[in-house]
Amino acid sequence: MSKNPMTTRVVAAALAALAFAGCASTPNTFARADPAVDFSTYKTYGFLDYLSTDKKGYESLESNFLKVAVAQEFDRRGMVYSENPELLVNFYIHTKEKIRTRSVPTSGAYYGFRDPLYDTWGGYGGFETQVDQYTEGTLHIDVIDADKRKLVWEGAIVGRVTDNAIRNLEKTIDKAVKDIMAGYPMQPGRK
């Protein structure tokens, strides 16, 4: 990865997309597990030596925040960090510029409360096109069986980037990781 400030901003923006914005839609999460795997047999975890979120030659702040958040989630599940782990974790971050357009009535009676619930009738008045440009970010967490070098679980969250989330990156990452790990097969409280 490049060391330029724009790359750092894009990575930060992707992670920021994972925060809940007051009027933005809630981020979407998903998780998939290998159905042939018994996750209760795993007791230790660690991280790949070179995470996809690292910069060339050094660990990024984003990687550090992600490692701390994931470690907390695995610790809550009774797992232990190890230099020789049974599970390895990797992260991937991606951003994409998006444009949303919609046609809305131009009449003074329109206050925005109808969309997206319903439209007005055909003769209601004229329409105008509203354009909303935003950045969508995705964070993936991959969990790999270290011996088999095989993906056994993946979780992701996709959402809008907000300025507030960028300013509060560590909290944003903590919240995103908790949301993603809610889909992990072993829930907190395991001993």
PDB file of C-alpha atoms in Angstrom, residues 40-119:
ATOM      1  CA  SER A  40     -15.925 -24.898  19.892  1.00  0.00           C
ATOM      2  CA  THR A  41     -12.688 -26.822  19.246  1.00  0.00           C
ATOM      3  CA  TYR A  42     -10.675 -23.634  18.673  1.00  0.00           C
ATOM      4  CA  LYS A  43      -9.061 -22.183  21.788  1.00  0.00           C
ATOM      5  CA  THR A  44      -6.411 -19.771  20.432  1.00  0.00           C
ATOM      6  CA  TYR A  45      -6.260 -16.945  17.909  1.00  0.00           C
ATOM      7  CA  GLY A  46      -3.677 -14.644  16.379  1.00  0.00           C
ATOM      8  CA  PHE A  47      -3.251 -12.309  13.418  1.00  0.00           C
ATOM      9  CA  LEU A  48      -1.589 -12.720  10.037  1.00  0.00           C
ATOM     10  CA  ASP A  49       1.947 -11.353   9.989  1.00  0.00           C
ATOM     11  CA  TYR A  50       1.024  -8.924   7.201  1.00  0.00           C
ATOM     12  CA  LEU A  51      -2.564  -7.757   7.438  1.00  0.00           C
ATOM     13  CA  SER A  52      -4.324  -6.381   4.373  1.00  0.00           C
ATOM     14  CA  THR A  53      -4.895  -3.131   6.307  1.00  0.00           C
ATOM     15  CA  ASP A  54      -1.174  -2.602   7.041  1.00  0.00           C
ATOM     16  CA  LYS A  55       1.046  -0.220   5.161  1.00  0.00           C
ATOM     17  CA  LYS A  56       4.195  -1.350   3.422  1.00  0.00           C
ATOM     18  CA  GLY A  57       6.743  -1.869   6.167  1.00  0.00           C
ATOM     19  CA  TYR A  58       4.645  -0.888   9.201  1.00  0.00           C
ATOM     20  CA  GLU A  59       1.382  -1.507  11.035  1.00  0.00           C
ATOM     21  CA  SER A  60      -1.304   1.123  10.400  1.00  0.00           C
ATOM     22  CA  LEU A  61      -3.389   2.732  13.146  1.00  0.00           C
ATOM     23  CA  GLU A  62      -6.433   1.085  11.584  1.00  0.00           C
ATOM     24  CA  SER A  63      -4.809  -2.366  11.913  1.00  0.00           C
ATOM     25  CA  ASN A  64      -3.902  -1.651  15.517  1.00  0.00           C
ATOM     26  CA  PHE A  65      -7.465  -0.556  16.383  1.00  0.00           C
ATOM     27  CA  LEU A  66      -8.896  -3.596  14.567  1.00  0.00           C
ATOM     28  CA  LYS A  67      -6.568  -6.017  16.370  1.00  0.00           C
ATOM     29  CA  VAL A  68      -7.509  -4.597  19.776  1.00  0.00           C
ATOM     30  CA  ALA A  69     -11.250  -4.751  19.000  1.00  0.00           C
ATOM     31  CA  VAL A  70     -11.095  -8.326  17.639  1.00  0.00           C
ATOM     32  CA  ALA A  71      -8.919  -9.456  20.571  1.00  0.00           C
ATOM     33  CA  GLN A  72     -11.563  -8.124  22.984  1.00  0.00           C
ATOM     34  CA  GLU A  73     -14.281 -10.035  21.142  1.00  0.00           C
ATOM     35  CA  PHE A  74     -12.332 -13.318  21.115  1.00  0.00           C
ATOM     36  CA  ASP A  75     -11.354 -12.850  24.775  1.00  0.00           C
ATOM     37  CA  ARG A  76     -15.056 -12.440  25.621  1.00  0.00           C
ATOM     38  CA  ARG A  77     -15.586 -15.813  23.972  1.00  0.00           C
ATOM     39  CA  GLY A  78     -13.004 -17.493  26.183  1.00  0.00           C
ATOM     40  CA  MET A  79     -10.298 -17.681  23.539  1.00  0.00           C
ATOM     41  CA  VAL A  80      -6.650 -16.846  24.188  1.00  0.00           C
ATOM     42  CA  TYR A  81      -4.165 -14.909  22.047  1.00  0.00           C
ATOM     43  CA  SER A  82      -1.203 -17.078  20.984  1.00  0.00           C
ATOM     44  CA  GLU A  83       1.970 -16.728  18.922  1.00  0.00           C
ATOM     45  CA  ASN A  84       1.141 -20.217  17.579  1.00  0.00           C
ATOM     46  CA  PRO A  85      -2.653 -19.897  17.116  1.00  0.00           C
ATOM     47  CA  GLU A  86      -5.257 -22.286  15.798  1.00  0.00           C
ATOM     48  CA  LEU A  87      -7.077 -19.377  14.126  1.00  0.00           C
ATOM     49  CA  LEU A  88      -5.581 -16.453  12.215  1.00  0.00           C
ATOM     50  CA  VAL A  89      -7.400 -13.184  11.543  1.00  0.00           C
ATOM     51  CA  ASN A  90      -7.086 -10.808   8.577  1.00  0.00           C
ATOM     52  CA  PHE A  91      -8.909  -7.571   7.668  1.00  0.00           C
ATOM     53  CA  TYR A  92      -9.855  -5.918   4.391  1.00  0.00           C
ATOM     54  CA  ILE A  93     -11.168  -2.379   3.860  1.00  0.00           C
ATOM     55  CA  HIS A  94     -12.712  -0.983   0.680  1.00  0.00           C
ATOM     56  CA  THR A  95     -14.466   2.275  -0.242  1.00  0.00           C
ATOM     57  CA  LYS A  96     -16.647   3.145  -3.188  1.00  0.00           C
ATOM     58  CA  GLU A  97     -18.159   6.437  -4.297  1.00  0.00           C
ATOM     59  CA  LYS A  98     -21.926   6.129  -4.750  1.00  0.00           C
ATOM     60  CA  ILE A  99     -24.640   8.310  -6.239  1.00  0.00           C
ATOM     61  CA  ARG A 100     -28.313   7.956  -5.383  1.00  0.00           C
ATOM     62  CA  THR A 101     -30.949   9.776  -7.412  1.00  0.00           C
ATOM     63  CA  ARG A 102     -34.646  10.040  -6.757  1.00  0.00           C
ATOM     64  CA  SER A 103     -37.546  11.927  -8.235  1.00  0.00           C
ATOM     65  CA  VAL A 104     -39.572  13.991  -5.773  1.00  0.00           C
ATOM     66  CA  PRO A 105     -42.604  16.258  -6.206  1.00  0.00           C
ATOM     67  CA  THR A 106     -41.823  19.967  -6.514  1.00  0.00           C
ATOM     68  CA  SER A 107     -45.123  21.083  -4.985  1.00  0.00           C
ATOM     69  CA  GLY A 108     -44.907  23.211  -1.843  1.00  0.00           C
ATOM     70  CA  ALA A 109     -47.019  20.583  -0.088  1.00  0.00           C
ATOM     71  CA  TYR A 110     -44.184  18.082  -0.219  1.00  0.00           C
ATOM     72  CA  TYR A 111     -42.200  17.944   3.013  1.00  0.00           C
ATOM     73  CA  GLY A 112     -40.134  14.829   2.360  1.00  0.00           C
ATOM     74  CA  PHE A 113     -42.054  12.618   4.762  1.00  0.00           C
ATOM     75  CA  ARG A 114     -43.564  10.386   2.054  1.00  0.00           C
ATOM     76  CA  ASP A 115     -40.432   9.073   0.373  1.00  0.00           C
ATOM     77  CA  PRO A 116     -39.626   6.160   0.443  1.00  0.00           C
ATOM     78  CA  LEU A 117     -42.968   5.044   1.900  1.00  0.00           C
ATOM     79  CA  TYR A 118     -45.223   6.097  -1.004  1.00  0.00           C
ATOM     80  CA  ASP A 119     -45.561   8.494  -3.965  1.00  0.00           C
TER      81      ASP A 119
END
